[in-house]
GROMACS .gro file of C-alpha atoms in nm:
model
  364
    1MET     CA    1  -0.269  -4.540   1.576
    2VAL     CA    2  -0.190  -4.541   1.203
    3ASP     CA    3   0.143  -4.646   1.050
    4VAL     CA    4   0.255  -4.495   0.719
    5GLY     CA    5   0.599  -4.634   0.646
    6PRO     CA    6   0.837  -4.495   0.912
    7ILE     CA    7   0.572  -4.248   1.037
    8SER     CA    8   0.332  -4.345   1.315
    9GLY     CA    9   0.058  -4.141   1.480
   10THR     CA   10  -0.312  -4.079   1.508
   11LEU     CA   11  -0.496  -4.003   1.184
   12PRO     CA   12  -0.554  -3.633   1.279
   13ASP     CA   13  -0.185  -3.591   1.363
   14LEU     CA   14  -0.075  -3.753   1.036
   15LEU     CA   15  -0.310  -3.533   0.834
   16ARG     CA   16  -0.177  -3.223   1.011
   17LEU     CA   17   0.178  -3.336   0.939
   18ALA     CA   18   0.082  -3.377   0.572
   19THR     CA   19  -0.021  -3.009   0.554
   20VAL     CA   20   0.329  -2.885   0.645
   21PRO     CA   21   0.458  -2.909   0.282
   22VAL     CA   22   0.152  -2.708   0.175
   23PHE     CA   23   0.271  -2.420   0.392
   24GLY     CA   24   0.616  -2.461   0.237
   25VAL     CA   25   0.466  -2.410  -0.110
   26LEU     CA   26   0.268  -2.109   0.014
   27ALA     CA   27   0.583  -1.961   0.171
   28TYR     CA   28   0.763  -1.992  -0.162
   29ARG     CA   29   0.466  -1.830  -0.335
   30ASP     CA   30   0.478  -1.549  -0.081
   31ILE     CA   31   0.845  -1.488  -0.161
   32GLN     CA   32   0.779  -1.481  -0.535
   33THR     CA   33   0.465  -1.268  -0.548
   34ARG     CA   34   0.378  -1.146  -0.194
   35ARG     CA   35   0.028  -1.266  -0.287
   36ILE     CA   36  -0.180  -1.557  -0.156
   37ASP     CA   37  -0.529  -1.609  -0.294
   38SER     CA   38  -0.787  -1.590  -0.014
   39ILE     CA   39  -0.956  -1.913  -0.127
   40THR     CA   40  -0.636  -2.101  -0.035
   41TRP     CA   41  -0.724  -2.095   0.334
   42VAL     CA   42  -1.075  -2.241   0.296
   43PRO     CA   43  -0.986  -2.612   0.249
   44LEU     CA   44  -0.717  -2.594   0.518
   45THR     CA   45  -0.963  -2.440   0.765
   46LEU     CA   46  -1.231  -2.695   0.679
   47LEU     CA   47  -0.979  -2.974   0.735
   48GLY     CA   48  -0.896  -2.822   1.073
   49VAL     CA   49  -1.263  -2.812   1.174
   50LEU     CA   50  -1.309  -3.175   1.064
   51LEU     CA   51  -1.006  -3.289   1.265
   52LEU     CA   52  -1.132  -3.101   1.571
   53GLY     CA   53  -1.459  -3.293   1.540
   54VAL     CA   54  -1.276  -3.625   1.523
   55GLU     CA   55  -1.059  -3.540   1.822
   56TRP     CA   56  -1.357  -3.423   2.024
   57GLN     CA   57  -1.519  -3.763   1.978
   58ARG     CA   58  -1.199  -3.939   2.086
   59ALA     CA   59  -1.153  -3.708   2.386
   60ALA     CA   60  -1.518  -3.749   2.491
   61ALA     CA   61  -1.484  -4.126   2.471
   62ALA     CA   62  -1.169  -4.117   2.685
   63GLY     CA   63  -1.329  -3.870   2.929
   64GLY     CA   64  -1.162  -3.710   3.230
   65THR     CA   65  -0.841  -3.521   3.167
   66ASP     CA   66  -0.852  -3.569   2.791
   67VAL     CA   67  -1.177  -3.372   2.763
   68ARG     CA   68  -1.043  -3.088   2.977
   69VAL     CA   69  -0.717  -3.072   2.781
   70PHE     CA   70  -0.905  -3.071   2.450
   71VAL     CA   71  -1.142  -2.793   2.557
   72LEU     CA   72  -0.864  -2.578   2.708
   73THR     CA   73  -0.619  -2.604   2.416
   74THR     CA   74  -0.889  -2.554   2.155
   75ALA     CA   75  -1.034  -2.253   2.341
   76ILE     CA   76  -0.690  -2.088   2.370
   77SER     CA   77  -0.594  -2.164   2.010
   78VAL     CA   78  -0.919  -2.066   1.842
   79GLY     CA   79  -1.029  -1.802   2.090
   80PHE     CA   80  -0.703  -1.620   2.157
   81VAL     CA   81  -0.507  -1.660   1.831
   82VAL     CA   82  -0.805  -1.590   1.605
   83SER     CA   83  -0.897  -1.284   1.811
   84MET     CA   84  -0.538  -1.161   1.802
   85ALA     CA   85  -0.525  -1.201   1.422
   86TYR     CA   86  -0.849  -1.004   1.383
   87VAL     CA   87  -0.734  -0.722   1.615
   88PHE     CA   88  -0.396  -0.693   1.441
   89HIS     CA   89  -0.570  -0.677   1.104
   90PHE     CA   90  -0.814  -0.416   1.233
   91LEU     CA   91  -0.523  -0.204   1.360
   92GLY     CA   92  -0.344  -0.236   1.026
   93ALA     CA   93  -0.052  -0.448   1.150
   94PHE     CA   94  -0.154  -0.743   0.930
   95GLY     CA   95  -0.294  -0.761   0.581
   96GLY     CA   96  -0.603  -0.967   0.505
   97ALA     CA   97  -0.404  -1.269   0.387
   98ASP     CA   98  -0.179  -1.258   0.696
   99ALA     CA   99  -0.479  -1.254   0.929
  100ARG     CA  100  -0.644  -1.543   0.743
  101ALA     CA  101  -0.323  -1.744   0.769
  102LEU     CA  102  -0.315  -1.695   1.147
  103MET     CA  103  -0.680  -1.792   1.180
  104THR     CA  104  -0.623  -2.104   0.973
  105ILE     CA  105  -0.324  -2.204   1.187
  106ALA     CA  106  -0.532  -2.157   1.502
  107VAL     CA  107  -0.797  -2.400   1.377
  108LEU     CA  108  -0.564  -2.648   1.207
  109TYR     CA  109  -0.294  -2.674   1.478
  110PRO     CA  110  -0.460  -2.627   1.817
  111SER     CA  111  -0.260  -2.881   2.016
  112TYR     CA  112   0.061  -3.082   2.024
  113PRO     CA  113   0.047  -3.433   1.874
  114GLY     CA  114  -0.072  -3.716   2.099
  115TYR     CA  115  -0.266  -3.541   2.372
  116VAL     CA  116  -0.539  -3.810   2.373
  117GLY     CA  117  -0.455  -4.139   2.547
  118GLY     CA  118  -0.081  -4.072   2.550
  119GLU     CA  119  -0.040  -4.157   2.180
  120VAL     CA  120   0.247  -3.979   2.008
  121LEU     CA  121   0.360  -3.885   1.659
  122SER     CA  122   0.686  -4.054   1.561
  123VAL     CA  123   0.910  -4.060   1.255
  124ALA     CA  124   1.158  -4.348   1.224
  125GLY     CA  125   1.108  -4.422   1.592
  126VAL     CA  126   1.177  -4.062   1.704
  127THR     CA  127   0.895  -3.898   1.899
  128LEU     CA  128   0.796  -3.554   1.767
  129PRO     CA  129   0.844  -3.294   1.890
  130VAL     CA  130   1.171  -3.399   2.052
  131SER     CA  131   1.157  -3.143   2.335
  132GLU     CA  132   0.910  -3.128   2.619
  133PRO     CA  133   0.597  -2.924   2.541
  134ALA     CA  134   0.580  -2.563   2.653
  135PRO     CA  135   0.399  -2.489   2.983
  136VAL     CA  136   0.099  -2.382   2.774
  137ALA     CA  137   0.089  -2.668   2.523
  138VAL     CA  138  -0.093  -2.491   2.240
  139LEU     CA  139   0.072  -2.574   1.910
  140SER     CA  140  -0.056  -2.270   1.720
  141PHE     CA  141   0.088  -2.040   1.986
  142THR     CA  142   0.421  -2.225   1.967
  143ILE     CA  143   0.422  -2.176   1.588
  144LEU     CA  144   0.376  -1.802   1.636
  145THR     CA  145   0.653  -1.769   1.897
  146ASN     CA  146   0.885  -1.972   1.672
  147ALA     CA  147   0.796  -1.744   1.380
  148VAL     CA  148   0.883  -1.441   1.594
  149ALA     CA  149   1.220  -1.600   1.677
  150TRP     CA  150   1.298  -1.645   1.307
  151GLY     CA  151   1.181  -1.290   1.242
  152ILE     CA  152   1.420  -1.150   1.504
  153ALA     CA  153   1.710  -1.326   1.333
  154TYR     CA  154   1.620  -1.179   0.993
  155PRO     CA  155   1.777  -0.829   1.040
  156LEU     CA  156   2.101  -0.992   1.157
  157LEU     CA  157   2.111  -1.217   0.851
  158LEU     CA  158   2.032  -0.916   0.630
  159ALA     CA  159   2.316  -0.713   0.784
  160ALA     CA  160   2.558  -1.005   0.743
  161ARG     CA  161   2.460  -1.036   0.377
  162ASN     CA  162   2.504  -0.663   0.315
  163GLY     CA  163   2.833  -0.653   0.500
  164ALA     CA  164   2.972  -0.944   0.300
  165MET     CA  165   2.884  -0.760  -0.021
  166GLY     CA  166   3.039  -0.433   0.100
  167HIS     CA  167   2.708  -0.251   0.148
  168VAL     CA  168   2.782  -0.096   0.487
  169SER     CA  169   2.521   0.158   0.593
  170LYS     CA  170   2.296   0.241   0.886
  171ARG     CA  171   2.021   0.088   0.670
  172MET     CA  172   2.199  -0.247   0.626
  173PHE     CA  173   1.983  -0.410   0.898
  174VAL     CA  174   1.654  -0.320   0.730
  175GLY     CA  175   1.718  -0.299   0.356
  176VAL     CA  176   1.918  -0.395   0.050
  177PRO     CA  177   2.054  -0.173  -0.231
  178VAL     CA  178   1.870  -0.229  -0.560
  179ARG     CA  179   1.945  -0.094  -0.907
  180TRP     CA  180   1.674   0.133  -1.043
  181ASP     CA  181   1.596  -0.097  -1.338
  182ALA     CA  182   1.519  -0.384  -1.099
  183ILE     CA  183   1.262  -0.180  -0.907
  184PRO     CA  184   0.962  -0.277  -1.130
  185GLU     CA  185   1.016  -0.643  -1.036
  186THR     CA  186   1.110  -0.585  -0.671
  187HIS     CA  187   0.891  -0.629  -0.364
  188GLY     CA  188   0.918  -0.408  -0.059
  189LYS     CA  189   0.934  -0.042   0.033
  190LEU     CA  190   1.164   0.235  -0.080
  191LEU     CA  191   1.358   0.352   0.225
  192ASP     CA  192   1.418   0.718   0.298
  193ASP     CA  193   1.735   0.881   0.164
  194GLY     CA  194   1.895   0.911   0.508
  195SER     CA  195   1.826   1.282   0.544
  196LYS     CA  196   1.544   1.254   0.797
  197GLY     CA  197   1.592   1.403   1.140
  198ILE     CA  198   1.575   1.225   1.474
  199GLY     CA  199   1.208   1.312   1.523
  200GLU     CA  200   1.109   1.157   1.192
  201ARG     CA  201   1.317   0.848   1.267
  202LEU     CA  202   1.145   0.803   1.602
  203ARG     CA  203   0.812   0.838   1.423
  204ALA     CA  204   0.921   0.569   1.181
  205LEU     CA  205   0.997   0.336   1.470
  206ALA     CA  206   0.656   0.403   1.621
  207TYR     CA  207   0.473   0.353   1.290
  208PRO     CA  208   0.676   0.101   1.086
  209ARG     CA  209   0.401   0.055   0.826
  210GLY     CA  210   0.423   0.424   0.748
  211THR     CA  211   0.790   0.420   0.657
  212GLY     CA  212   0.891   0.428   0.294
  213LEU     CA  213   0.705   0.416  -0.035
  214ASP     CA  214   0.549   0.078  -0.111
  215LEU     CA  215   0.674  -0.040  -0.452
  216ASP     CA  216   0.333  -0.191  -0.525
  217ALA     CA  217   0.201   0.167  -0.513
  218VAL     CA  218   0.467   0.270  -0.766
  219ARG     CA  219   0.354  -0.008  -1.001
  220MET     CA  220  -0.008   0.101  -0.955
  221TYR     CA  221   0.086   0.457  -1.047
  222LEU     CA  222   0.283   0.356  -1.357
  223ARG     CA  223   0.002   0.131  -1.482
  224TRP     CA  224  -0.257   0.398  -1.408
  225ARG     CA  225  -0.085   0.648  -1.634
  226GLY     CA  226   0.031   0.387  -1.890
  227ALA     CA  227   0.404   0.454  -1.855
  228THR     CA  228   0.717   0.267  -1.755
  229LEU     CA  229   0.993   0.369  -1.517
  230ASP     CA  230   1.234   0.379  -1.813
  231GLU     CA  231   1.010   0.638  -1.981
  232LEU     CA  232   0.989   0.848  -1.665
  233ARG     CA  233   1.367   0.849  -1.628
  234ALA     CA  234   1.416   0.938  -1.995
  235ASP     CA  235   1.203   1.255  -1.964
  236PRO     CA  236   1.120   1.329  -1.598
  237ASP     CA  237   1.033   1.694  -1.660
  238ARG     CA  238   0.754   1.601  -1.901
  239PHE     CA  239   0.605   1.338  -1.671
  240ARG     CA  240   0.635   1.565  -1.367
  241ASP     CA  241   0.401   1.808  -1.543
  242PRO     CA  242   0.041   1.716  -1.447
  243ASP     CA  243  -0.070   1.822  -1.797
  244SER     CA  244   0.099   1.505  -1.924
  245LEU     CA  245  -0.158   1.281  -1.752
  246PRO     CA  246  -0.361   1.066  -1.994
  247ASP     CA  247  -0.714   1.174  -2.080
  248GLU     CA  248  -0.839   0.832  -1.972
  249ALA     CA  249  -0.656   0.653  -1.692
  250ASN     CA  250  -0.571   0.285  -1.713
  251ASP     CA  251  -0.652   0.012  -1.461
  252PRO     CA  252  -0.390   0.046  -1.182
  253THR     CA  253  -0.444  -0.318  -1.073
  254ASP     CA  254  -0.325  -0.392  -0.720
  255GLY     CA  255   0.041  -0.334  -0.801
  256ALA     CA  256   0.137  -0.701  -0.795
  257VAL     CA  257   0.433  -0.816  -1.002
  258ASP     CA  258   0.226  -1.118  -1.106
  259LEU     CA  259  -0.096  -0.979  -1.253
  260ASP     CA  260  -0.263  -1.321  -1.260
  261VAL     CA  261  -0.307  -1.327  -0.884
  262ALA     CA  262  -0.619  -1.167  -0.736
  263THR     CA  263  -0.555  -1.032  -0.386
  264ASP     CA  264  -0.657  -0.782  -0.126
  265GLY     CA  265  -0.399  -0.531  -0.254
  266GLY     CA  266  -0.478  -0.172  -0.170
  267GLU     CA  267  -0.851  -0.232  -0.178
  268PRO     CA  268  -1.063  -0.244   0.137
  269VAL     CA  269  -1.075  -0.600   0.271
  270ASP     CA  270  -1.411  -0.767   0.337
  271GLY     CA  271  -1.592  -0.434   0.314
  272SER     CA  272  -1.373  -0.262   0.573
  273GLU     CA  273  -1.211   0.072   0.514
  274PRO     CA  274  -0.835   0.076   0.453
  275VAL     CA  275  -0.635   0.171   0.760
  276ALA     CA  276  -0.425   0.483   0.717
  277ASP     CA  277  -0.114   0.492   0.933
  278ALA     CA  278  -0.018   0.797   1.138
  279ALA     CA  279   0.277   0.884   0.914
  280ALA     CA  280   0.056   0.892   0.606
  281ILE     CA  281  -0.201   1.104   0.788
  282GLU     CA  282   0.067   1.357   0.880
  283ASP     CA  283   0.195   1.358   0.521
  284GLU     CA  284  -0.157   1.426   0.397
  285ALA     CA  285  -0.175   1.728   0.629
  286GLU     CA  286   0.114   1.895   0.446
  287PRO     CA  287   0.016   2.172   0.202
  288GLU     CA  288  -0.034   2.036  -0.150
  289PRO     CA  289   0.156   2.207  -0.436
  290ASP     CA  290  -0.076   2.401  -0.665
  291ASP     CA  291   0.042   2.224  -0.980
  292ASP     CA  292   0.034   1.864  -0.843
  293PRO     CA  293   0.378   1.736  -0.959
  294TRP     CA  294   0.367   1.389  -1.117
  295GLY     CA  295  -0.014   1.399  -1.091
  296ALA     CA  296   0.021   1.224  -0.754
  297SER     CA  297  -0.294   1.375  -0.602
  298ALA     CA  298  -0.492   1.307  -0.918
  299PHE     CA  299  -0.382   0.942  -0.912
  300LEU     CA  300  -0.478   0.883  -0.549
  301ALA     CA  301  -0.808   1.063  -0.595
  302ASP     CA  302  -0.895   0.857  -0.902
  303ILE     CA  303  -0.830   0.504  -0.775
  304GLU     CA  304  -1.067   0.308  -0.555
  305GLY     CA  305  -0.947   0.239  -0.203
  306ASP     CA  306  -0.594   0.353  -0.135
  307ALA     CA  307  -0.243   0.272  -0.259
  308TYR     CA  308  -0.103   0.097   0.049
  309GLY     CA  309  -0.122   0.406   0.269
  310THR     CA  310   0.070   0.622   0.020
  311SER     CA  311   0.026   0.999   0.040
  312PRO     CA  312   0.081   1.240  -0.253
  313ALA     CA  313   0.388   1.385  -0.081
  314ARG     CA  314   0.543   1.042  -0.029
  315LEU     CA  315   0.471   0.937  -0.387
  316ARG     CA  316   0.624   1.257  -0.528
  317GLU     CA  317   0.939   1.220  -0.318
  318GLY     CA  318   0.974   0.858  -0.422
  319LEU     CA  319   0.929   0.934  -0.793
  320ASP     CA  320   1.188   1.212  -0.773
  321ARG     CA  321   1.440   0.963  -0.637
  322LEU     CA  322   1.341   0.680  -0.872
  323THR     CA  323   1.403   0.902  -1.174
  324THR     CA  324   1.745   1.028  -1.063
  325ALA     CA  325   1.923   0.768  -0.845
  326GLU     CA  326   2.106   0.470  -0.991
  327ARG     CA  327   2.076   0.255  -0.681
  328LEU     CA  328   1.819   0.278  -0.402
  329TRP     CA  329   1.778   0.113  -0.065
  330VAL     CA  330   1.469  -0.107  -0.041
  331THR     CA  331   1.339  -0.286   0.264
  332PRO     CA  332   1.221  -0.626   0.139
  333GLY     CA  333   1.033  -0.699   0.457
  334ILE     CA  334   0.969  -1.057   0.562
  335PRO     CA  335   0.705  -1.244   0.363
  336PHE     CA  336   0.478  -1.345   0.650
  337LEU     CA  337   0.449  -1.711   0.556
  338VAL     CA  338   0.825  -1.768   0.549
  339PRO     CA  339   0.884  -1.734   0.927
  340VAL     CA  340   0.549  -1.907   0.983
  341PHE     CA  341   0.660  -2.207   0.777
  342LEU     CA  342   0.997  -2.220   0.954
  343GLY     CA  343   0.818  -2.187   1.288
  344LEU     CA  344   0.577  -2.465   1.189
  345VAL     CA  345   0.859  -2.703   1.098
  346ALA     CA  346   1.045  -2.619   1.419
  347ALA     CA  347   0.726  -2.673   1.625
  348PHE     CA  348   0.669  -3.021   1.482
  349VAL     CA  349   1.034  -3.130   1.493
  350TYR     CA  350   1.168  -2.959   1.806
  351GLY     CA  351   0.890  -2.778   1.987
  352ASP     CA  352   0.902  -2.427   2.132
  353LEU     CA  353   1.233  -2.253   2.043
  354LEU     CA  354   1.187  -1.978   2.302
  355VAL     CA  355   1.112  -2.221   2.584
  356GLY     CA  356   1.411  -2.432   2.475
  357LEU     CA  357   1.637  -2.125   2.497
  358LEU     CA  358   1.502  -2.034   2.842
  359ARG     CA  359   1.557  -2.391   2.960
  360ALA     CA  360   1.915  -2.386   2.828
  361LEU     CA  361   1.973  -2.067   3.028
  362GLY     CA  362   1.821  -2.228   3.337
  363LEU     CA  363   1.534  -1.981   3.349
  364VAL     CA  364   1.254  -2.238   3.312
   0.00000   0.00000   0.00000
């Protein structure tokens, strides 16, 4: 055991505890830019591998149950969680950075503190986590279930915020109203105008990634043609004419608000092809106008990769609204690392939130 002021625990547990603020910084970065550099996960993953090696030696020396617990928890954490992250990324549910974050968590946090020799992690004499471990005591899985719990609460908090500000709408659970001049610095997706029928709304529920125009794609388009949203609104008829496209297109970047951050963006990740969602595929099947309003088809044909699953029809519809409406509903989404960080803190301090709720209800 190692004592650091009021904190006591094994060296691997203390080092894991020390990484929690790092995820807090990354969560803040995710809020600000929606971008995390891929290299960020390398040192954290290497630390996780090193700590697994140290704990394997300790478990092997203890023998018996400790070895079996180590092998089982590590196999579930690394085998199941890493596989799940890869499958979700392959299916398009996660971006590259999200999948890497899950894989890193699986390697770095495979088990609850103190599973070797009964040693525990304590802060000021309080054993952490304070609740009993879940039936399957895999810390990375607990972090994910805690993150899901925070994610479920997000729409309710969003609706409460909108209601308090007088923004009552059927979209108040999924979006916020944003002035048009704030759009260039806003993250998220432009929600539909409320005119879609029941069939289209059911399709949106089935394919959530296909709903709305990604504002990163809008920034890519504006940079590609070397124009600003103010200029488009000042003379929309001129910019709607495809003859107004520049002779030489500009670099569209990846649409990030912060151009200094290199990310996956709309490019294929690790050599894989971008995943087109079903809604975008259906949009692409619609007949294209002969004159290509806004030059939307020309833009998507010119860039490498794709623009976050955007189709020409969706981009045209979004630009029409962006150049006429004063306020638009935008779904900000949940920066992935925010619920993960909250779930991580809850896992270390309390334990499994879902299991705690089930125990309170007498179901476990």
